[in-house]
Amino acid sequence: MKVLDSVRVLEIGGIGPGPFCAMHLADLGADVVSIVRPEAQPAGAATVLSRGKRSVFADLKSPEGRELVLALVRDADALIEGLRPGTMERLGLGPDSCLALNPRLVYGRMTGWGQDGPLAHSAGHDNNYAAVSGALWGSSPADTRPVSPFATLGDIGGGAMYLMTGLLAGIVQARATGRGTVVDAAIVDGAAHMLNLMLHARQRGLVADERGASIHDSAPFYETYACADGTFITLGAIEPPFHALLLHKLGLADAPAFQGAQWDRSAWPARRGQLQALFASQPRAHWQHLLEGTDACFGAVLSPVQAARHPHMQARGVYLEPDGDALQAAPAPRFDGQAYAPGPASHAGADTADVLDKVRSGCAQQVWRGVR
């Protein structure tokens, strides 16, 4: 049994955060049926984001496609859609239509700009949403352009994770009260909400209102450094004991540039310059041997393929290549000390015949395998 074995999710296939959220729910045991357009995903295609799901081809613009969705809605706990505001309503599949059939349904809407506001109907992508929400502002040093984080700050951080939170909270409410809800998960909302930690730091004077004057983009002890072999390492020695240990390990405890207060911003440029020269004198492996596993708050910058080979990541089984498939990360988080195994990646449309047969025979409830 997995923690979400009793949860049934109908996904209206899309791109980015919606499919990621549905995959995450499937990782944790939810029964996910994904409705995809044949032209949007070639038959037979299977990707990491389709793991643990069942895939059904349907044209939502046709009466048959609409009736299929509504038949599955009747016994679903949640629905995920990521179309532009108003699109599902025009298809006859909006919240009013679905909640009329299933008042317990949690209707999850994933967009970049939200269901309303001046930009609601505009196209956009991860970097646009992160930029307007304020989340992209401090993503790089002040003397370089802000660069979108590789881990999709907006789509996953501000989008999929907040959609999942809203869906699970709605399901808790529905099971307690019998009343469903509509979740408006906008990436700009979630990305802004994630900034509350940095806004807290701003109140404490650790984050400034201009780039290049805050701990995350100017402190020499919280920085990324280049090594002699062209690779990179990170330092995060914020707390005084960790900072002192770092200087001791590097042989800099008595260096003139590092005398005085750790938070003396006027000394930061000289200290950063000395650290840059030091780290550039040796390859990354040297610094890993010296600092990794200590309280100096050190981490080597690794590609996903390199990370999969790191002893710590291997010991925890963080990355997988199931049955020779492409590299993917294991389900997270863990429960009772155990990581769940991911479900197999579904081939696009592979479950169409089975699901349609059940729906056409009046047994749509039998589509769902979740235990209640």
XYZ file of C-alpha atoms in Angstrom:
372
model
C 0.000 0.000 0.000
C 1.134 3.521 -0.813
C -0.112 6.615 0.955
C -2.375 7.750 -1.919
C -3.730 4.366 -2.994
C -7.288 5.552 -2.353
C -7.013 8.659 -4.530
C -8.358 8.767 -8.090
C -7.105 11.483 -10.430
C -8.269 12.357 -13.928
C -5.622 14.314 -15.820
C -6.434 16.343 -18.901
C -3.069 15.998 -20.606
C -1.011 19.118 -21.114
C 2.582 20.226 -20.762
C 4.875 21.034 -17.864
C 3.506 21.398 -14.351
C 0.176 19.574 -14.785
C 1.691 16.298 -16.015
C 4.465 16.594 -13.423
C 1.913 16.976 -10.629
C -0.050 13.969 -11.925
C 3.161 11.918 -12.103
C 4.012 12.894 -8.528
C 0.569 11.825 -7.348
C 0.981 8.523 -9.220
C 4.403 8.064 -7.593
C 2.683 8.184 -4.214
C 0.052 5.638 -5.213
C -2.777 7.641 -6.775
C -4.670 6.009 -9.635
C -4.137 8.443 -12.507
C -5.929 8.258 -15.848
C -4.492 10.707 -18.364
C -6.563 11.958 -21.311
C -4.276 12.936 -24.187
C -4.857 14.197 -27.707
C -3.478 11.812 -30.337
C -1.836 14.679 -32.190
C -0.191 15.979 -29.000
C 1.692 12.774 -28.194
C 2.728 10.188 -30.795
C 1.314 6.719 -30.276
C 3.730 4.541 -28.352
C 5.650 7.422 -26.774
C 6.491 6.822 -23.113
C 8.308 9.352 -20.939
C 9.210 9.844 -17.303
C 6.167 12.089 -16.822
C 3.848 9.251 -17.912
C 5.090 6.794 -15.303
C 2.466 5.219 -13.094
C -0.397 6.555 -15.233
C -2.845 5.042 -17.685
C -3.140 6.865 -20.999
C -6.295 7.311 -23.076
C -6.616 9.052 -26.438
C -9.643 11.354 -26.750
C -10.671 14.444 -28.681
C -12.282 16.768 -26.141
C -13.876 18.800 -28.938
C -15.988 15.814 -29.905
C -19.152 14.696 -28.094
C -17.546 11.299 -27.490
C -14.497 12.850 -25.854
C -16.603 15.084 -23.650
C -18.819 12.203 -22.535
C -15.752 10.099 -21.727
C -14.373 12.792 -19.422
C -17.713 13.316 -17.691
C -18.149 9.575 -17.192
C -14.768 9.367 -15.463
C -15.418 12.531 -13.424
C -18.308 10.846 -11.611
C -15.980 8.614 -9.586
C -12.811 10.712 -9.522
C -11.440 12.499 -6.459
C -9.611 15.140 -8.474
C -9.267 16.531 -11.963
C -6.173 18.310 -13.309
C -6.318 20.655 -16.293
C -3.798 23.176 -17.576
C -5.582 24.914 -20.436
C -6.062 28.643 -20.807
C -8.843 30.133 -18.652
C -12.270 29.503 -20.159
C -11.190 26.669 -22.456
C -12.655 23.862 -20.352
C -15.901 25.822 -20.009
C -16.152 26.168 -23.783
C -15.679 22.404 -24.073
C -18.527 21.844 -21.623
C -16.072 20.443 -19.065
C -15.694 23.388 -16.702
C -16.000 23.217 -12.913
C -19.773 23.788 -12.896
C -20.427 20.881 -15.253
C -18.094 18.514 -13.423
C -19.122 19.439 -9.876
C -22.775 19.030 -10.844
C -21.986 15.368 -11.553
C -19.617 14.903 -8.615
C -19.966 17.444 -5.777
C -16.936 15.897 -4.014
C -14.614 16.582 -6.932
C -11.506 18.701 -6.431
C -11.059 20.552 -9.709
C -7.424 21.584 -10.134
C -6.600 24.371 -12.574
C -2.921 24.881 -13.465
C -1.966 28.102 -15.248
C 0.922 30.521 -15.367
C -0.930 33.759 -14.713
C -4.032 32.468 -12.919
C -7.712 32.398 -13.806
C -8.071 36.177 -13.725
C -6.025 39.360 -13.941
C -4.732 41.416 -16.893
C -2.351 38.673 -18.110
C -4.648 35.693 -17.529
C -5.220 34.958 -21.225
C -1.646 35.613 -22.381
C 0.793 32.888 -23.350
C 3.895 32.418 -21.252
C 6.482 29.994 -19.930
C 8.425 29.260 -16.772
C 10.888 32.143 -17.066
C 8.121 34.681 -17.762
C 6.127 33.690 -14.681
C 9.218 33.557 -12.469
C 10.251 37.000 -13.742
C 6.943 38.760 -13.109
C 6.452 37.102 -9.699
C 9.814 38.416 -8.486
C 11.371 34.967 -8.185
C 13.871 35.404 -11.054
C 15.245 38.704 -9.783
C 18.024 37.307 -7.601
C 18.861 34.171 -9.575
C 22.366 35.234 -10.603
C 25.169 37.636 -9.644
C 24.491 41.314 -10.128
C 26.949 41.660 -13.017
C 25.257 38.996 -15.143
C 21.767 38.546 -16.540
C 19.201 36.625 -14.456
C 19.108 33.044 -15.728
C 16.180 30.677 -15.253
C 17.156 27.848 -12.876
C 17.609 24.473 -14.544
C 15.079 22.924 -12.137
C 12.221 25.073 -13.488
C 11.598 27.408 -10.605
C 8.187 28.420 -11.933
C 6.710 25.285 -13.507
C 7.657 22.895 -10.725
C 8.390 25.026 -7.658
C 5.635 27.607 -8.045
C 3.345 25.448 -10.165
C 3.208 21.674 -9.787
C 4.011 21.636 -6.071
C 1.329 24.204 -5.258
C -1.221 22.425 -7.439
C -0.473 19.195 -5.588
C -0.816 20.939 -2.225
C -4.155 22.391 -3.272
C -5.462 19.068 -4.588
C -4.532 17.135 -1.469
C -5.948 19.832 0.816
C -9.159 19.814 -1.215
C -9.424 16.032 -1.009
C -9.035 16.179 2.779
C -11.881 18.704 2.914
C -14.063 16.690 0.507
C -13.663 13.518 2.527
C -14.567 15.345 5.722
C -17.475 17.392 4.389
C -18.562 15.886 1.064
C -17.851 19.228 -0.566
C -15.358 19.606 -3.394
C -13.548 22.753 -4.449
C -11.889 24.490 -7.377
C -8.125 24.976 -7.007
C -6.696 27.965 -8.885
C -2.978 27.112 -8.933
C -1.161 29.961 -10.694
C 2.600 29.792 -11.093
C 2.921 33.495 -10.283
C 1.097 32.908 -6.992
C 3.233 29.942 -5.968
C 6.538 31.481 -7.072
C 5.738 34.629 -5.099
C 4.723 32.575 -2.067
C 8.099 30.805 -2.166
C 9.753 34.203 -1.773
C 8.429 34.548 1.773
C 11.621 32.965 3.097
C 13.673 35.602 1.297
C 11.244 38.352 2.361
C 11.772 37.169 5.929
C 15.530 37.455 5.330
C 14.943 40.950 3.924
C 13.268 41.957 7.177
C 16.395 40.767 8.993
C 18.686 42.769 6.717
C 20.135 39.727 4.914
C 18.533 40.531 1.560
C 18.750 43.958 -0.030
C 16.474 45.648 -2.551
C 19.249 45.816 -5.142
C 21.040 42.938 -6.814
C 24.559 42.138 -5.668
C 24.068 43.278 -2.076
C 22.578 40.204 -0.414
C 23.847 37.016 1.095
C 22.753 34.855 -1.850
C 24.462 36.951 -4.546
C 27.428 38.621 -2.872
C 28.600 36.797 0.284
C 31.920 34.962 -0.315
C 30.863 32.174 2.052
C 27.621 31.533 0.110
C 28.886 31.302 -3.424
C 29.747 29.153 -6.442
C 33.401 28.877 -7.412
C 35.223 27.582 -10.498
C 37.872 24.889 -10.112
C 41.070 24.251 -12.077
C 39.417 21.632 -14.291
C 36.540 23.877 -15.372
C 34.061 22.378 -12.898
C 32.360 24.182 -10.021
C 31.736 23.843 -6.294
C 29.419 25.626 -3.863
C 29.893 26.992 -0.358
C 27.091 27.697 2.104
C 28.962 28.344 5.352
C 26.568 30.915 6.801
C 26.651 30.066 10.508
C 29.793 31.213 12.409
C 30.955 27.699 13.479
C 30.631 26.419 9.910
C 32.402 29.492 8.542
C 35.248 29.070 11.024
C 35.628 25.406 10.072
C 35.695 26.315 6.370
C 38.508 28.822 6.907
C 40.424 26.290 9.001
C 40.083 23.597 6.326
C 41.229 26.016 3.631
C 44.165 27.308 5.690
C 42.712 30.806 5.750
C 41.927 31.213 9.449
C 44.917 33.532 9.932
C 44.871 35.157 6.494
C 44.732 38.981 6.745
C 41.773 39.268 4.372
C 39.675 37.069 6.645
C 40.299 38.883 9.893
C 37.371 40.819 11.249
C 33.648 40.158 11.238
C 32.239 37.540 8.881
C 29.398 39.907 7.929
C 31.585 42.915 7.167
C 30.319 43.534 3.646
C 33.178 45.894 2.851
C 35.576 42.938 3.176
C 33.555 40.572 0.979
C 35.051 41.525 -2.420
C 38.634 40.888 -1.271
C 37.657 37.633 0.414
C 35.784 36.437 -2.652
C 38.778 37.215 -4.825
C 41.074 35.184 -2.599
C 38.666 32.248 -2.558
C 38.286 32.410 -6.336
C 42.057 32.157 -6.768
C 42.323 29.341 -4.236
C 39.577 27.163 -5.715
C 40.862 27.785 -9.238
C 44.217 26.290 -8.204
C 42.949 22.707 -7.831
C 40.431 20.409 -9.573
C 37.026 19.738 -8.079
C 38.045 16.305 -6.781
C 40.661 17.928 -4.546
C 38.062 20.137 -2.870
C 35.628 17.252 -2.547
C 38.273 15.221 -0.740
C 39.027 18.138 1.585
C 35.532 19.464 2.329
C 32.831 16.956 1.409
C 31.196 15.326 4.408
C 32.305 18.064 6.824
C 30.338 20.902 8.417
C 31.959 23.386 6.048
C 28.702 23.356 4.041
C 30.180 22.253 0.745
C 28.651 20.745 -2.386
C 30.095 19.935 -5.781
C 28.081 21.160 -8.788
C 27.121 17.993 -10.655
C 25.099 17.267 -13.761
C 22.161 14.878 -13.257
C 24.233 12.069 -14.799
C 27.162 12.840 -12.483
C 24.800 13.154 -9.517
C 23.464 9.661 -10.218
C 27.008 8.331 -9.716
C 27.715 10.248 -6.500
C 28.164 7.852 -3.531
C 25.560 9.620 -1.398
C 22.962 9.658 -4.149
C 23.716 6.043 -4.985
C 23.426 4.976 -1.339
C 19.948 6.515 -1.166
C 18.903 5.271 -4.607
C 17.907 8.769 -5.682
C 18.338 8.129 -9.411
C 17.018 5.154 -11.368
C 17.255 3.626 -14.824
C 14.418 1.090 -14.561
C 14.615 -1.712 -17.132
C 17.209 0.237 -19.074
C 14.957 3.266 -19.469
C 16.304 6.809 -19.490
C 17.674 8.265 -16.265
C 14.998 9.447 -13.854
C 14.722 10.428 -10.222
C 13.002 8.097 -7.765
C 9.684 9.051 -6.149
C 9.953 11.406 -3.195
C 9.480 11.883 -0.315
C 9.963 8.617 1.583
C 7.561 7.047 4.022
C 8.586 4.963 7.032
C 12.133 5.050 5.748
C 11.268 3.549 2.385
C 11.286 5.059 -1.107
C 8.483 3.964 -3.381
C 9.269 2.280 -6.664
C 7.931 4.229 -9.645
C 5.214 2.758 -11.808
C 6.053 1.868 -15.398
C 5.873 4.668 -17.939
C 2.683 4.359 -19.951
C 2.704 4.416 -23.730
C 0.529 7.167 -25.149
C -2.994 5.899 -25.694
C -2.163 2.398 -24.474
C -5.264 2.137 -22.274
C -7.753 3.662 -24.680
C -9.551 0.445 -25.658
C -9.881 -0.857 -22.098
C -11.238 2.414 -20.697
C -13.620 3.017 -23.617
C -15.017 -0.501 -23.329
C -15.863 0.022 -19.658
C -17.390 3.451 -20.240
C -19.494 2.307 -23.204
C -20.783 -0.677 -21.265
C -21.991 1.603 -18.468
C -19.275 0.448 -16.062
C -17.163 3.603 -15.928
C -16.658 3.157 -12.185
C -14.737 -0.017 -12.951
C -12.084 2.033 -14.707
C -10.748 3.103 -11.351
C -8.599 0.688 -9.427
C -8.099 2.865 -6.351
C -9.198 1.258 -3.072
C -11.520 3.262 -0.826
